[in-house]
Amino acid sequence: GWWGSAGLTGLLWALVSTTLGVAVSPQERLLLKALGLSTKPSPTFPAPVPSVLWKIFQQRTDPATPANEQDRACRVEEFHVPGNIIRVFADQGNFIHSGAPDTWRCLEKRLYFNVSVLEEGEPLTMAQLEIQFSHNSYHPSSWGQGFELRLYHALQMSLRGMSSQLSSQKLLVGQSFAQLHKSLLFNLTEVAKSWRTPSKNLGLILEISVGSRNGALGLPPKRLQNLCASIDSFLDTSLLVVSLSQQQCKASRKRRSSYYAPVTPSNLCKPRRLYISFSDVGWENWIIAPQGYMANYCLGECPFPLTAELNSTNHAILQTMVHSLDPEGTPQPCCVPVRLSPISILYYDNNDNVVLRHYEDMVVDECGCR
Ligand SMILES: *[C@@H]1O[C@H](CO)[C@@H](O)[C@H](O)[C@H]1NC(C)=O
Ligand SMILES: *[C@@H]1O[C@H](CO)[C@@H](O)[C@H](O)[C@H]1NC(C)=O
Ligand SMILES: *[C@@H]1O[C@H](CO)[C@@H](O)[C@H](O)[C@H]1NC(C)=O
């Protein structure tokens, strides 16, 4: 490598590690705040990473993907909506009723997604509910009827405040299925917007029943039980929410030129390689991916006369001239980042939700004398 690179990187790294190694250092708090987190998450029951987020993350980090960073700071192109944060909320609702043999309902469940983590001034631009089954469920062919799925928007709790006693609910979706698919998606953008006022978030009621109420009434209990048993593959529900952190969007820069800093031996101002490993800073239990990244840093001299490659400002050129005349009184210009590029990070937030977020200015691409 170039002069002193290993030693310097090691020293820098030791500094960063000691400041971050402690449980709650002011530096760590600052960094977490910059990442939009109040405290360091410590996932207790981390949900598996939704495949849709993995897919987007991998596409974004694949060097073969033509990246338009300008757009990515303010748009989630994968869903064609404005945004730079994708969160997948786990369902926190309880089962209200599960398949008593003498009723026509196979499953009745409250769905609840705590979206309060979205900050004020962070518009929600998309919300998509996914209902998953572990496999496609078929109803026995001897019966002419399929399943009926109903989704209600809970609007008002009854005076008793019991979760199962909603005094007002609005039907959002009513669909019949001859066959339940592995995954059903519903557009809940408008509903999720109303949930941003916590007192208005009473969740949803999901109801899966055998055919219609009338059709099922005549069926013997054993038959109903069998029919309901065939949809016992009900797995989980989750809510994917896209929002726009306007701060990130405003900070957006030009697209990056190169991912890695060049390695040529010189003591002039230029980017130096620095790999930041999240496990070294003790963040491996909540950052899912990447495990680390090439952040780089700027180091080197800004000597007189400054050349064009040093990306100087007129002010820096004058400063080196003054410095050459009066080295004691005026310092050399500083070697600082002049072009940075973003990365995407996949992590668990303080509520164990999985988040894919775009961060500006995480990688030093170019340095200059300023
Ligand atoms: C929702 O999450 C916030 C923290 O983000 C928490 O303070 C609040 O109690 C949660 N609400 C419910 C109903 O779980
Ligand atoms: C979802 O619904 C919102 C508002 O109702 C609408 O603007 C948006 O285009 C819909 N998204 C999709 C993918 O259909
Ligand atoms: C200055 O900018 C040019 C391109 O704009 C780049 O190739 C060069 O590496 C930069 N210089 C430094 C020291 O980063």
Short mmCIF file of C-alpha atoms and ligand atoms in Angstrom, two decimals:
data_model
loop_
_atom_site.label_atom_id
_atom_site.label_comp_id
_atom_site.label_asym_id
_atom_site.label_seq_id
_atom_site.Cartn_x
_atom_site.Cartn_y
_atom_site.Cartn_z
CA GLY A 1 0.00 0.00 0.00
CA TRP A 2 0.91 3.65 0.20
CA TRP A 3 2.83 5.31 2.99
CA GLY A 4 1.67 4.60 6.49
CA SER A 5 -1.75 3.49 5.28
CA ALA A 6 -2.15 0.53 7.63
CA GLY A 7 -0.91 2.47 10.63
CA LEU A 8 -3.11 5.46 9.93
CA THR A 9 -6.20 3.43 9.26
CA GLY A 10 -5.50 1.47 12.41
CA LEU A 11 -5.14 4.61 14.48
CA LEU A 12 -8.25 6.19 13.04
CA TRP A 13 -10.09 3.00 13.59
CA ALA A 14 -8.91 2.66 17.18
CA LEU A 15 -10.27 6.16 17.82
CA VAL A 16 -13.62 5.36 16.28
CA SER A 17 -13.83 2.01 18.10
CA THR A 18 -13.05 3.39 21.53
CA THR A 19 -15.63 6.13 21.18
CA LEU A 20 -18.24 3.68 19.95
CA GLY A 21 -17.35 0.68 22.08
CA VAL A 22 -18.98 2.17 25.17
CA ALA A 23 -22.70 1.53 25.63
CA VAL A 24 -23.98 5.10 25.16
CA SER A 25 -21.30 7.54 24.17
CA PRO A 26 -22.32 10.98 22.90
CA GLN A 27 -20.69 10.10 19.57
CA GLU A 28 -22.77 6.97 19.21
CA ARG A 29 -25.92 8.88 20.04
CA LEU A 30 -25.05 11.45 17.37
CA LEU A 31 -24.50 8.74 14.81
CA LEU A 32 -27.73 6.98 15.69
CA LYS A 33 -29.56 10.29 15.43
CA ALA A 34 -28.05 10.86 12.01
CA LEU A 35 -29.48 7.46 11.06
CA GLY A 36 -32.90 8.51 12.37
CA LEU A 37 -32.88 6.40 15.55
CA SER A 38 -33.51 7.54 19.13
CA THR A 39 -31.63 4.70 20.84
CA LYS A 40 -29.56 1.75 19.72
CA PRO A 41 -32.03 -0.97 18.69
CA SER A 42 -31.63 -4.34 20.35
CA PRO A 43 -34.00 -6.68 18.55
CA THR A 44 -35.48 -9.23 20.93
CA PHE A 45 -37.62 -11.26 18.56
CA PRO A 46 -36.29 -10.21 15.18
CA ALA A 47 -38.66 -11.18 12.41
CA PRO A 48 -37.15 -12.80 9.32
CA VAL A 49 -36.13 -10.22 6.74
CA PRO A 50 -38.98 -9.90 4.21
CA SER A 51 -37.85 -11.19 0.85
CA VAL A 52 -39.04 -8.02 -0.90
CA LEU A 53 -36.56 -5.94 1.12
CA TRP A 54 -33.71 -8.39 0.49
CA LYS A 55 -34.42 -8.22 -3.20
CA ILE A 56 -34.35 -4.42 -3.31
CA PHE A 57 -31.24 -4.27 -1.14
CA GLN A 58 -29.40 -6.73 -3.33
CA GLN A 59 -30.39 -4.92 -6.51
CA ARG A 60 -29.14 -1.65 -5.08
CA THR A 61 -25.79 -3.05 -4.01
CA ASP A 62 -25.21 -4.99 -7.22
CA PRO A 63 -22.52 -3.07 -9.12
CA ALA A 64 -24.13 -4.19 -12.38
CA THR A 65 -27.26 -2.17 -11.61
CA PRO A 66 -27.12 1.25 -13.22
CA ALA A 67 -27.61 3.53 -10.24
CA ASN A 68 -29.34 6.85 -10.39
CA GLU A 69 -28.49 8.22 -6.97
CA GLN A 70 -30.25 11.49 -7.60
CA ASP A 71 -33.54 9.68 -7.91
CA ARG A 72 -32.88 7.25 -5.11
CA ALA A 73 -32.53 10.02 -2.52
CA CYS A 74 -36.14 11.02 -3.11
CA ARG A 75 -37.82 8.08 -4.91
CA VAL A 76 -38.32 4.39 -4.41
CA GLU A 77 -38.21 3.38 -8.05
CA GLU A 78 -39.04 -0.21 -7.16
CA PHE A 79 -42.58 0.94 -6.25
CA HIS A 80 -42.73 4.08 -8.42
CA VAL A 81 -43.44 6.37 -5.46
CA PRO A 82 -41.63 9.24 -3.74
CA GLY A 83 -39.68 8.03 -0.70
CA ASN A 84 -36.36 6.89 0.72
CA ILE A 85 -37.34 4.70 3.67
CA ILE A 86 -39.10 1.34 3.32
CA ARG A 87 -40.35 -0.21 6.56
CA VAL A 88 -42.03 -3.56 7.04
CA PHE A 89 -44.20 -3.49 10.16
CA ALA A 90 -44.97 -6.72 11.95
CA ASP A 91 -48.59 -7.33 12.92
CA GLN A 92 -49.21 -6.90 16.66
CA GLY A 93 -52.89 -7.79 16.64
CA ASN A 94 -54.48 -10.68 18.50
CA PHE A 95 -56.77 -13.49 17.40
CA ILE A 96 -60.34 -12.68 18.26
CA HIS A 97 -61.78 -16.01 17.38
CA SER A 98 -60.26 -19.08 15.85
CA GLY A 99 -62.41 -21.58 14.10
CA ALA A 100 -64.98 -22.82 16.58
CA PRO A 101 -66.57 -25.75 14.73
CA ASP A 102 -70.15 -24.49 14.85
CA THR A 103 -69.59 -21.13 13.19
CA TRP A 104 -69.08 -20.10 9.61
CA ARG A 105 -66.00 -18.08 10.43
CA CYS A 106 -62.71 -19.89 10.22
CA LEU A 107 -60.52 -17.08 11.39
CA GLU A 108 -61.07 -13.67 12.88
CA LYS A 109 -58.09 -11.57 13.75
CA ARG A 110 -57.34 -8.03 14.64
CA LEU A 111 -54.43 -6.57 12.68
CA TYR A 112 -52.47 -3.80 14.32
CA PHE A 113 -49.45 -1.95 12.96
CA ASN A 114 -47.76 0.64 15.11
CA VAL A 115 -46.77 3.28 12.57
CA SER A 116 -45.96 5.93 15.18
CA VAL A 117 -42.24 5.63 14.38
CA LEU A 118 -42.80 7.76 11.28
CA GLU A 119 -41.66 11.25 12.09
CA GLU A 120 -43.64 14.43 11.64
CA GLY A 121 -42.83 15.91 8.27
CA GLU A 122 -42.09 12.45 6.88
CA PRO A 123 -44.93 11.89 4.43
CA LEU A 124 -46.23 8.37 3.97
CA THR A 125 -46.42 7.68 0.24
CA MET A 126 -47.40 4.02 0.09
CA ALA A 127 -48.73 1.28 2.35
CA GLN A 128 -49.30 -2.28 1.25
CA LEU A 129 -50.77 -5.03 3.38
CA GLU A 130 -49.57 -8.56 2.77
CA ILE A 131 -51.46 -11.57 4.08
CA GLN A 132 -49.40 -14.71 3.85
CA PHE A 133 -50.33 -18.36 3.91
CA SER A 134 -47.74 -21.06 4.15
CA HIS A 135 -49.06 -22.65 0.95
CA ASN A 136 -51.87 -22.26 -1.49
CA SER A 137 -55.05 -23.56 0.12
CA TYR A 138 -57.65 -25.40 -1.90
CA HIS A 139 -61.14 -26.06 -0.73
CA PRO A 140 -62.44 -29.62 -1.09
CA SER A 141 -63.85 -29.93 -4.58
CA SER A 142 -67.08 -31.60 -3.45
CA TRP A 143 -68.27 -28.27 -2.08
CA GLY A 144 -69.35 -25.60 -4.45
CA GLN A 145 -68.30 -22.74 -2.25
CA GLY A 146 -64.89 -21.27 -1.58
CA PHE A 147 -63.66 -18.91 1.06
CA GLU A 148 -64.53 -15.36 1.71
CA LEU A 149 -62.00 -12.89 2.99
CA ARG A 150 -63.14 -9.64 4.53
CA LEU A 151 -61.04 -6.82 5.75
CA TYR A 152 -62.56 -4.12 7.95
CA HIS A 153 -61.13 -0.77 8.94
CA ALA A 154 -61.80 -0.39 12.68
CA LEU A 155 -63.10 3.12 13.25
CA GLN A 156 -64.38 3.27 16.79
CA MET A 157 -64.02 1.29 19.96
CA SER A 158 -67.14 0.57 22.02
CA LEU A 159 -67.44 2.17 25.44
CA ARG A 160 -66.19 -0.94 27.15
CA GLY A 161 -62.97 -0.69 25.19
CA MET A 162 -62.84 -4.42 24.54
CA SER A 163 -60.77 -5.30 21.53
CA SER A 164 -63.44 -7.53 20.09
CA GLN A 165 -66.24 -5.04 20.63
CA LEU A 166 -65.90 -2.57 17.87
CA SER A 167 -68.90 -0.34 17.58
CA SER A 168 -67.96 0.86 14.11
CA GLN A 169 -66.06 -0.72 11.29
CA LYS A 170 -65.91 -0.13 7.57
CA LEU A 171 -65.58 -2.89 5.02
CA LEU A 172 -62.46 -2.30 2.93
CA VAL A 173 -62.23 -5.54 1.02
CA GLY A 174 -64.62 -8.39 0.49
CA GLN A 175 -63.31 -11.06 -1.81
CA SER A 176 -64.29 -14.60 -2.56
CA PHE A 177 -61.68 -17.19 -3.24
CA ALA A 178 -62.01 -20.65 -4.62
CA GLN A 179 -58.41 -20.96 -3.67
CA LEU A 180 -56.38 -18.91 -1.20
CA HIS A 181 -53.12 -17.77 -2.67
CA LYS A 182 -49.86 -17.90 -0.85
CA SER A 183 -49.72 -14.16 -0.60
CA LEU A 184 -52.41 -11.52 -0.95
CA LEU A 185 -51.58 -7.83 -1.34
CA PHE A 186 -53.86 -4.90 -0.54
CA ASN A 187 -53.34 -1.19 -1.10
CA LEU A 188 -53.79 0.47 2.30
CA THR A 189 -52.19 3.83 1.56
CA GLU A 190 -55.18 5.92 2.59
CA VAL A 191 -55.96 3.86 5.70
CA ALA A 192 -52.35 3.91 6.93
CA LYS A 193 -52.25 7.69 6.55
CA SER A 194 -55.13 7.95 9.01
CA TRP A 195 -53.20 5.75 11.47
CA ARG A 196 -50.53 8.40 11.93
CA THR A 197 -52.74 9.88 14.64
CA PRO A 198 -52.20 7.12 17.27
CA SER A 199 -55.69 7.53 18.79
CA LYS A 200 -57.18 6.87 15.33
CA ASN A 201 -55.25 3.65 14.86
CA LEU A 202 -57.57 0.86 15.93
CA GLY A 203 -56.22 -1.46 13.29
CA LEU A 204 -58.12 -3.76 10.99
CA ILE A 205 -60.25 -6.83 11.40
CA LEU A 206 -59.44 -9.76 9.13
CA GLU A 207 -62.12 -12.35 8.72
CA ILE A 208 -61.89 -15.55 6.70
CA SER A 209 -65.01 -17.60 6.45
CA VAL A 210 -66.40 -20.55 4.56
CA GLY A 211 -68.37 -19.23 1.62
CA SER A 212 -71.23 -16.97 2.59
CA ARG A 213 -72.98 -16.91 5.92
CA ASN A 214 -76.17 -18.34 4.44
CA GLY A 215 -74.41 -20.97 2.42
CA ALA A 216 -72.48 -22.21 5.41
CA LEU A 217 -75.37 -22.23 7.86
CA GLY A 218 -76.73 -25.49 6.67
CA LEU A 219 -73.45 -27.35 6.79
CA PRO A 220 -72.87 -29.93 9.47
CA PRO A 221 -70.26 -28.80 12.06
CA LYS A 222 -67.85 -31.54 11.01
CA ARG A 223 -67.86 -30.27 7.42
CA LEU A 224 -67.24 -26.70 8.53
CA GLN A 225 -64.37 -27.89 10.67
CA ASN A 226 -62.81 -29.71 7.74
CA LEU A 227 -63.22 -26.72 5.45
CA CYS A 228 -61.67 -24.39 8.00
CA ALA A 229 -58.84 -26.83 8.60
CA SER A 230 -57.83 -26.51 4.97
CA ILE A 231 -56.91 -22.86 5.49
CA ASP A 232 -54.95 -23.45 8.68
CA SER A 233 -51.91 -22.49 6.70
CA PHE A 234 -52.54 -18.87 7.72
CA LEU A 235 -49.11 -17.52 8.55
CA ASP A 236 -48.70 -13.88 9.04
CA THR A 237 -49.58 -10.38 7.97
CA SER A 238 -47.28 -7.44 7.52
CA LEU A 239 -47.51 -3.86 6.33
CA LEU A 240 -44.94 -2.41 3.96
CA VAL A 241 -44.75 1.39 4.27
CA VAL A 242 -42.76 3.79 2.11
CA SER A 243 -42.07 7.26 3.45
CA LEU A 244 -39.97 10.26 2.48
CA SER A 245 -37.42 11.77 4.80
CA GLN A 246 -37.24 15.24 3.28
CA GLN A 247 -33.95 16.05 4.99
CA GLN A 248 -32.29 13.20 3.10
CA CYS A 249 -33.95 14.26 -0.09
CA LYS A 250 -32.73 17.85 0.21
CA ALA A 251 -29.18 16.72 0.99
CA SER A 252 -29.09 14.81 -2.29
CA ARG A 253 -25.95 15.20 -4.37
CA LYS A 254 -24.77 14.28 -7.79
CA ARG A 255 -24.34 10.63 -8.62
CA ARG A 256 -21.19 8.90 -7.59
CA SER A 257 -18.35 8.31 -10.00
CA SER A 258 -16.50 5.41 -8.47
CA TYR A 259 -17.11 3.17 -5.51
CA TYR A 260 -13.52 2.55 -4.48
CA ALA A 261 -10.76 5.00 -3.81
CA PRO A 262 -7.77 4.71 -6.14
CA VAL A 263 -4.60 3.27 -4.65
CA THR A 264 -1.58 5.24 -5.81
CA PRO A 265 1.24 6.06 -3.43
CA SER A 266 1.39 9.79 -2.75
CA ASN A 267 1.21 12.09 0.25
CA LEU A 268 -1.03 14.53 -1.61
CA CYS A 269 -4.63 15.06 -0.55
CA LYS A 270 -6.77 12.15 -1.75
CA PRO A 271 -9.27 9.53 -0.61
CA ARG A 272 -7.81 6.68 1.46
CA ARG A 273 -9.45 3.32 1.88
CA LEU A 274 -11.32 2.79 5.11
CA TYR A 275 -13.58 -0.20 5.59
CA ILE A 276 -16.10 0.31 8.39
CA SER A 277 -17.28 -2.95 9.84
CA PHE A 278 -20.55 -2.72 11.77
CA SER A 279 -19.58 -5.63 14.00
CA ASP A 280 -16.48 -3.72 15.10
CA VAL A 281 -18.73 -0.92 16.36
CA GLY A 282 -21.06 -3.36 18.08
CA TRP A 283 -23.94 -2.77 15.69
CA GLU A 284 -24.06 -6.24 14.15
CA ASN A 285 -27.14 -7.35 16.08
CA TRP A 286 -29.42 -4.69 14.58
CA ILE A 287 -27.83 -3.89 11.22
CA ILE A 288 -28.79 -6.74 8.93
CA ALA A 289 -26.88 -5.67 5.84
CA PRO A 290 -24.35 -4.67 4.73
CA GLN A 291 -21.99 -6.06 7.37
CA GLY A 292 -19.72 -3.14 6.62
CA TYR A 293 -18.79 -0.88 3.76
CA MET A 294 -15.94 1.04 2.17
CA ALA A 295 -16.42 4.50 3.72
CA ASN A 296 -12.95 5.93 2.94
CA TYR A 297 -11.60 9.19 4.30
CA CYS A 298 -9.56 12.16 3.09
CA LEU A 299 -5.94 12.65 3.98
CA GLY A 300 -2.90 14.35 2.52
CA GLU A 301 -1.23 17.62 1.94
CA CYS A 302 -2.43 20.65 0.05
CA PRO A 303 0.95 22.13 -0.93
CA PHE A 304 1.80 25.25 -2.95
CA PRO A 305 1.19 25.42 -5.88
CA LEU A 306 -2.18 23.69 -5.85
CA THR A 307 -2.88 21.71 -9.01
CA ALA A 308 -6.22 21.15 -10.70
CA GLU A 309 -6.36 17.52 -9.52
CA LEU A 310 -6.67 18.76 -5.94
CA ASN A 311 -10.12 20.20 -6.69
CA SER A 312 -9.36 23.44 -4.90
CA THR A 313 -11.44 26.54 -4.54
CA ASN A 314 -10.05 29.96 -5.45
CA HIS A 315 -9.97 30.64 -1.74
CA ALA A 316 -7.79 27.55 -1.13
CA ILE A 317 -5.39 28.61 -3.89
CA LEU A 318 -4.99 32.03 -2.28
CA GLN A 319 -4.59 30.42 1.14
CA THR A 320 -1.70 28.22 -0.06
CA MET A 321 -0.06 31.28 -1.56
CA VAL A 322 -0.31 33.13 1.76
CA HIS A 323 0.85 29.99 3.57
CA SER A 324 3.95 29.73 1.37
CA LEU A 325 4.82 33.32 2.33
CA ASP A 326 3.88 33.02 6.00
CA PRO A 327 3.90 29.32 7.08
CA GLU A 328 3.56 30.17 10.78
CA GLY A 329 0.65 32.59 10.50
CA THR A 330 -1.59 30.81 7.98
CA PRO A 331 -2.18 27.05 7.74
CA GLN A 332 -2.41 25.02 4.53
CA PRO A 333 -5.94 24.43 3.24
CA CYS A 334 -7.59 21.26 4.55
CA CYS A 335 -8.00 18.01 2.70
CA VAL A 336 -11.75 17.33 2.88
CA PRO A 337 -14.44 15.27 1.10
CA VAL A 338 -15.79 17.11 -1.96
CA ARG A 339 -17.89 14.29 -3.32
CA LEU A 340 -19.76 11.70 -1.28
CA SER A 341 -22.10 8.93 -2.32
CA PRO A 342 -24.99 7.17 -0.58
CA ILE A 343 -25.57 3.62 0.59
CA SER A 344 -28.69 1.68 1.59
CA ILE A 345 -28.83 -0.01 4.99
CA LEU A 346 -31.17 -2.80 6.04
CA TYR A 347 -31.79 -2.86 9.80
CA TYR A 348 -34.14 -3.55 12.70
CA ASP A 349 -35.54 -0.38 14.30
CA ASN A 350 -36.44 0.16 17.97
CA ASN A 351 -39.70 -1.77 17.48
CA ASP A 352 -38.15 -4.78 15.69
CA ASN A 353 -39.54 -3.66 12.34
CA VAL A 354 -37.34 -4.30 9.32
CA VAL A 355 -36.31 -1.07 7.58
CA LEU A 356 -34.50 -0.44 4.32
CA ARG A 357 -33.26 3.11 4.29
CA HIS A 358 -31.26 5.18 1.88
CA TYR A 359 -28.54 7.34 3.42
CA GLU A 360 -26.81 10.20 1.63
CA ASP A 361 -23.14 11.08 2.08
CA MET A 362 -21.85 7.80 3.49
CA VAL A 363 -18.92 7.12 1.15
CA VAL A 364 -16.05 9.51 0.33
CA ASP A 365 -15.50 9.41 -3.44
CA GLU A 366 -13.33 12.47 -3.96
CA CYS A 367 -11.29 14.79 -1.82
CA GLY A 368 -10.23 18.36 -2.35
CA CYS A 369 -8.21 21.15 -0.78
CA ARG A 370 -10.60 23.65 0.77
C1 LIG B 1 -46.04 2.35 19.37
O1 LIG B 1 -44.65 2.56 19.34
C2 LIG B 1 -44.21 3.63 20.17
C3 LIG B 1 -42.72 3.75 19.97
O2 LIG B 1 -42.38 3.93 18.65
C4 LIG B 1 -44.56 3.36 21.60
O3 LIG B 1 -44.17 4.46 22.41
C5 LIG B 1 -46.06 3.15 21.72
O4 LIG B 1 -46.38 2.79 23.04
C6 LIG B 1 -46.52 2.05 20.78
N1 LIG B 1 -47.96 1.96 20.82
C7 LIG B 1 -48.61 0.83 21.00
C8 LIG B 1 -50.08 0.92 21.09
O5 LIG B 1 -48.03 -0.26 21.10
C1 LIG B 2 -53.09 2.95 -3.76
O1 LIG B 2 -54.10 3.87 -3.38
C2 LIG B 2 -53.73 5.23 -3.50
C3 LIG B 2 -54.83 6.09 -2.91
O2 LIG B 2 -56.02 5.45 -2.76
C4 LIG B 2 -53.47 5.55 -4.95
O3 LIG B 2 -53.12 6.91 -5.11
C5 LIG B 2 -52.36 4.65 -5.47
O4 LIG B 2 -52.15 4.87 -6.84
C6 LIG B 2 -52.68 3.18 -5.22
N1 LIG B 2 -51.51 2.40 -5.54
C7 LIG B 2 -51.55 1.36 -6.35
C8 LIG B 2 -50.27 0.64 -6.59
O5 LIG B 2 -52.57 0.99 -6.88
C1 LIG B 3 -10.81 15.81 -8.17
O1 LIG B 3 -11.90 15.60 -9.05
C2 LIG B 3 -11.62 14.72 -10.14
C3 LIG B 3 -12.84 14.62 -11.02
O2 LIG B 3 -13.75 15.65 -10.79
C4 LIG B 3 -11.23 13.33 -9.61
O3 LIG B 3 -10.88 12.48 -10.69
C5 LIG B 3 -10.07 13.46 -8.65
O4 LIG B 3 -9.81 12.20 -8.08
C6 LIG B 3 -10.38 14.48 -7.57
N1 LIG B 3 -9.23 14.67 -6.71
C7 LIG B 3 -9.17 14.16 -5.50
C8 LIG B 3 -7.96 14.52 -4.71
O5 LIG B 3 -10.05 13.48 -5.02
#
